[in-house]
Amino acid sequence: MQTEKFNGVFPPVPTIVNAQGKLDKKGMATLLDHLIANEVNGVLLLGSGGEFCHMTKEQRLEAAEFCVQHINHRIPVLLGISSTSTQDVIDYGRHADSLEVDAVLVLNPYYARLTDDYIYHHFKTVAESINTPVILYNFPALTGQDLSIDLITRLAHDIPNIIGIKDTVDNISHIREIINTVRPVRPDFVIFSGYDEYMMDTLIMGGKWRDPCDR
């Protein structure tokens, strides 16, 4: 599994809409071209900053299709496909397969509190149902539930199609624990920091990515 492309800065891209709430394709194209011209290493589409949780399924599919087609393989694309429904995540993931994105970003199901076994089953089912590599998204401030180090390690060990994690936890020791525990199991496991103030610490400890402006 190639993970070398997930290095450097992957800014979260806002989804630009017009006054009627429709996708502003001209605005999206301008923003994407600006980011590419300023030599970002890749982009995150439909993440927290992309406000996927406020969009209909049709809006999400349209935004993903337009942005991926406009980028046209000029830089790597990480596409958010999260939902509270495992089947919905799989559906979004299969759409991502058709778009040939570089990886997808997946939250644990939010609202309901679940055991580690249920969360494990969610990620395993998604990762084994799609072809695109999966990056876990840990954002306990919004989901209400942290991905435990044991769970992350188990997923990294058991499921080859899970290639990394974006860890949005306001505590650098959490990233250090992931690096120290998971890297011996999966040396190529990608570890992204969701907080830009932890960029240097994460890089020093062996992380690969800074995500500016997003949480």
Short mmCIF file of C-alpha atoms in Angstrom, two decimals:
data_model
loop_
_atom_site.label_atom_id
_atom_site.label_comp_id
_atom_site.label_asym_id
_atom_site.label_seq_id
_atom_site.Cartn_x
_atom_site.Cartn_y
_atom_site.Cartn_z
CA MET A 1 0.00 0.00 0.00
CA GLN A 2 1.54 3.34 -1.04
CA THR A 3 1.40 5.93 1.74
CA GLU A 4 4.25 8.20 0.63
CA LYS A 5 1.82 10.65 -0.99
CA PHE A 6 0.37 11.53 2.43
CA ASN A 7 3.01 14.01 3.50
CA GLY A 8 3.06 17.75 4.04
CA VAL A 9 0.01 20.01 4.10
CA PHE A 10 -3.49 18.80 3.19
CA PRO A 11 -5.82 21.75 3.83
CA PRO A 12 -9.51 21.08 4.49
CA VAL A 13 -11.50 22.60 1.63
CA PRO A 14 -14.73 24.48 2.40
CA THR A 15 -17.66 23.58 0.20
CA ILE A 16 -18.57 26.79 -1.62
CA VAL A 17 -22.29 27.32 -2.15
CA ASN A 18 -24.34 30.19 -3.57
CA ALA A 19 -27.15 32.16 -1.93
CA GLN A 20 -29.60 29.41 -2.87
CA GLY A 21 -27.50 26.72 -1.18
CA LYS A 22 -26.40 25.18 -4.48
CA LEU A 23 -22.82 24.20 -5.25
CA ASP A 24 -20.91 27.22 -6.56
CA LYS A 25 -18.82 25.48 -9.19
CA LYS A 26 -16.98 28.61 -10.26
CA GLY A 27 -16.09 29.41 -6.66
CA MET A 28 -15.01 25.83 -5.99
CA ALA A 29 -12.83 25.78 -9.09
CA THR A 30 -11.20 29.07 -8.12
CA LEU A 31 -10.44 27.84 -4.61
CA LEU A 32 -9.04 24.51 -5.77
CA ASP A 33 -6.86 26.15 -8.41
CA HIS A 34 -5.58 28.63 -5.80
CA LEU A 35 -4.58 25.82 -3.46
CA ILE A 36 -2.86 23.86 -6.20
CA ALA A 37 -1.03 26.98 -7.42
CA ASN A 38 0.26 27.50 -3.89
CA GLU A 39 1.70 23.98 -3.90
CA VAL A 40 -0.31 22.23 -1.22
CA ASN A 41 0.56 18.55 -0.99
CA GLY A 42 -3.07 17.43 -1.27
CA VAL A 43 -6.58 18.39 -0.19
CA LEU A 44 -9.26 17.09 2.14
CA LEU A 45 -12.75 17.32 0.63
CA LEU A 46 -15.97 16.97 2.64
CA GLY A 47 -14.26 16.88 6.00
CA SER A 48 -15.41 18.89 9.00
CA GLY A 49 -14.45 22.14 7.25
CA GLY A 50 -16.37 20.98 4.19
CA GLU A 51 -19.53 20.76 6.33
CA PHE A 52 -20.54 17.34 5.01
CA CYS A 53 -22.87 16.85 7.99
CA HIS A 54 -25.12 19.69 6.78
CA MET A 55 -25.45 18.40 3.23
CA THR A 56 -27.87 16.03 1.54
CA LYS A 57 -26.58 12.89 -0.11
CA GLU A 58 -27.10 14.43 -3.53
CA GLN A 59 -25.12 17.53 -2.54
CA ARG A 60 -22.25 15.44 -1.21
CA LEU A 61 -22.06 13.33 -4.36
CA GLU A 62 -22.19 16.40 -6.58
CA ALA A 63 -19.47 18.21 -4.64
CA ALA A 64 -17.22 15.15 -4.62
CA GLU A 65 -17.64 14.55 -8.34
CA PHE A 66 -17.05 18.15 -9.33
CA CYS A 67 -14.00 18.67 -7.12
CA VAL A 68 -12.30 15.39 -8.03
CA GLN A 69 -12.88 15.92 -11.73
CA HIS A 70 -11.61 19.51 -11.54
CA ILE A 71 -8.46 18.51 -9.64
CA ASN A 72 -7.89 15.81 -12.27
CA HIS A 73 -5.07 13.99 -10.42
CA ARG A 74 -2.95 17.14 -10.09
CA ILE A 75 -2.61 16.50 -6.34
CA PRO A 76 -3.74 13.69 -3.99
CA VAL A 77 -7.35 13.80 -2.80
CA LEU A 78 -8.59 12.66 0.60
CA LEU A 79 -12.39 12.46 0.55
CA GLY A 80 -14.59 12.43 3.64
CA ILE A 81 -17.33 9.77 3.50
CA SER A 82 -18.54 9.76 7.11
CA SER A 83 -22.08 9.07 8.27
CA THR A 84 -23.88 7.60 11.28
CA SER A 85 -24.92 4.67 9.06
CA THR A 86 -22.36 2.03 8.11
CA GLN A 87 -24.24 1.28 4.89
CA ASP A 88 -24.26 4.96 3.93
CA VAL A 89 -20.50 5.12 4.47
CA ILE A 90 -20.07 2.09 2.22
CA ASP A 91 -22.24 3.74 -0.44
CA TYR A 92 -20.17 6.92 -0.28
CA GLY A 93 -17.03 4.77 -0.33
CA ARG A 94 -18.08 2.95 -3.48
CA HIS A 95 -18.76 6.31 -5.07
CA ALA A 96 -15.23 7.31 -4.02
CA ASP A 97 -13.97 4.13 -5.69
CA SER A 98 -15.56 5.24 -8.94
CA LEU A 99 -13.88 8.64 -8.63
CA GLU A 100 -10.48 7.02 -8.00
CA VAL A 101 -9.59 9.24 -5.05
CA ASP A 102 -6.39 8.52 -3.16
CA ALA A 103 -8.00 7.73 0.21
CA VAL A 104 -11.19 8.26 2.18
CA LEU A 105 -11.58 9.70 5.67
CA VAL A 106 -14.02 7.93 8.01
CA LEU A 107 -15.33 8.94 11.43
CA ASN A 108 -16.65 6.49 13.97
CA PRO A 109 -20.49 6.57 14.06
CA TYR A 110 -21.53 9.58 16.12
CA TYR A 111 -24.52 10.30 18.39
CA ALA A 112 -24.85 6.80 19.87
CA ARG A 113 -22.06 5.64 22.18
CA LEU A 114 -20.73 2.28 21.01
CA THR A 115 -18.35 -0.33 22.40
CA ASP A 116 -14.93 -0.78 20.82
CA ASP A 117 -16.17 -4.00 19.23
CA TYR A 118 -19.02 -2.19 17.47
CA ILE A 119 -16.71 0.58 16.27
CA TYR A 120 -14.20 -2.03 15.10
CA HIS A 121 -16.96 -3.77 13.13
CA HIS A 122 -17.98 -0.45 11.54
CA PHE A 123 -14.49 0.35 10.27
CA LYS A 124 -13.76 -3.26 9.26
CA THR A 125 -17.00 -3.53 7.30
CA VAL A 126 -16.34 -0.26 5.48
CA ALA A 127 -12.68 -0.97 4.72
CA GLU A 128 -13.43 -4.45 3.40
CA SER A 129 -16.37 -3.26 1.28
CA ILE A 130 -14.47 -0.68 -0.78
CA ASN A 131 -11.23 -0.55 -2.74
CA THR A 132 -10.06 2.92 -1.74
CA PRO A 133 -7.65 3.09 1.23
CA VAL A 134 -9.26 4.22 4.50
CA ILE A 135 -7.90 6.76 6.97
CA LEU A 136 -9.56 6.77 10.39
CA TYR A 137 -10.83 10.12 11.67
CA ASN A 138 -10.71 10.57 15.45
CA PHE A 139 -12.53 13.72 16.58
CA PRO A 140 -13.98 13.01 20.06
CA ALA A 141 -14.93 16.64 20.70
CA LEU A 142 -17.59 16.26 17.98
CA THR A 143 -18.36 12.54 17.95
CA GLY A 144 -18.47 12.29 21.74
CA GLN A 145 -16.27 9.19 21.74
CA ASP A 146 -12.50 8.75 21.50
CA LEU A 147 -10.94 5.96 19.47
CA SER A 148 -8.89 4.05 22.03
CA ILE A 149 -5.24 3.26 21.37
CA ASP A 150 -6.04 -0.46 21.63
CA LEU A 151 -8.79 -0.12 19.01
CA ILE A 152 -6.57 1.85 16.62
CA THR A 153 -3.82 -0.74 17.01
CA ARG A 154 -6.24 -3.59 16.42
CA LEU A 155 -7.59 -1.99 13.26
CA ALA A 156 -4.07 -1.24 11.96
CA HIS A 157 -2.98 -4.83 12.65
CA ASP A 158 -6.03 -6.60 11.23
CA ILE A 159 -7.09 -4.57 8.22
CA PRO A 160 -4.54 -3.72 5.49
CA ASN A 161 -6.91 -1.30 3.75
CA ILE A 162 -6.86 0.98 6.81
CA ILE A 163 -3.67 2.95 6.20
CA GLY A 164 -3.67 5.74 8.77
CA ILE A 165 -5.45 8.09 11.13
CA LYS A 166 -6.23 11.78 11.40
CA ASP A 167 -6.09 12.40 15.15
CA THR A 168 -7.94 15.55 16.20
CA VAL A 169 -7.35 15.37 19.93
CA ASP A 170 -6.15 18.43 21.86
CA ASN A 171 -3.35 16.52 23.55
CA ILE A 172 -0.04 15.76 21.88
CA SER A 173 0.51 12.73 24.12
CA HIS A 174 -2.38 11.00 22.32
CA ILE A 175 -0.50 11.19 19.02
CA ARG A 176 2.67 10.04 20.77
CA GLU A 177 0.83 6.98 22.10
CA ILE A 178 -0.47 6.15 18.62
CA ILE A 179 3.02 6.45 17.13
CA ASN A 180 4.65 4.38 19.87
CA THR A 181 1.97 1.67 19.83
CA VAL A 182 0.87 1.41 16.20
CA ARG A 183 4.11 1.99 14.30
CA PRO A 184 5.72 -1.25 15.59
CA VAL A 185 2.68 -3.06 14.13
CA ARG A 186 2.39 -1.00 10.93
CA PRO A 187 5.61 0.96 10.19
CA ASP A 188 3.96 2.73 7.22
CA PHE A 189 0.82 3.78 9.14
CA VAL A 190 0.05 7.43 8.29
CA ILE A 191 -0.51 9.67 11.32
CA PHE A 192 -2.07 13.07 10.66
CA SER A 193 -2.43 15.83 13.23
CA GLY A 194 -5.76 17.66 13.19
CA TYR A 195 -4.40 20.57 15.26
CA ASP A 196 -1.86 22.73 13.48
CA GLU A 197 -0.23 23.86 16.75
CA TYR A 198 0.98 20.26 17.17
CA MET A 199 2.59 20.19 13.73
CA MET A 200 6.21 20.33 14.87
CA ASP A 201 5.74 17.89 17.74
CA THR A 202 3.97 15.43 15.46
CA LEU A 203 6.68 15.64 12.80
CA ILE A 204 9.45 15.21 15.39
CA MET A 205 7.76 12.11 16.76
CA GLY A 206 7.25 10.60 13.31
CA GLY A 207 3.90 11.93 12.12
CA LYS A 208 3.46 12.81 8.48
CA TRP A 209 0.93 15.56 8.11
CA ARG A 210 -0.14 18.98 9.23
CA ASP A 211 -3.78 19.96 8.72
CA PRO A 212 -3.94 23.77 9.02
CA CYS A 213 -7.16 25.62 9.81
CA ASP A 214 -9.18 22.47 10.56
CA ARG A 215 -9.97 20.68 13.80
#
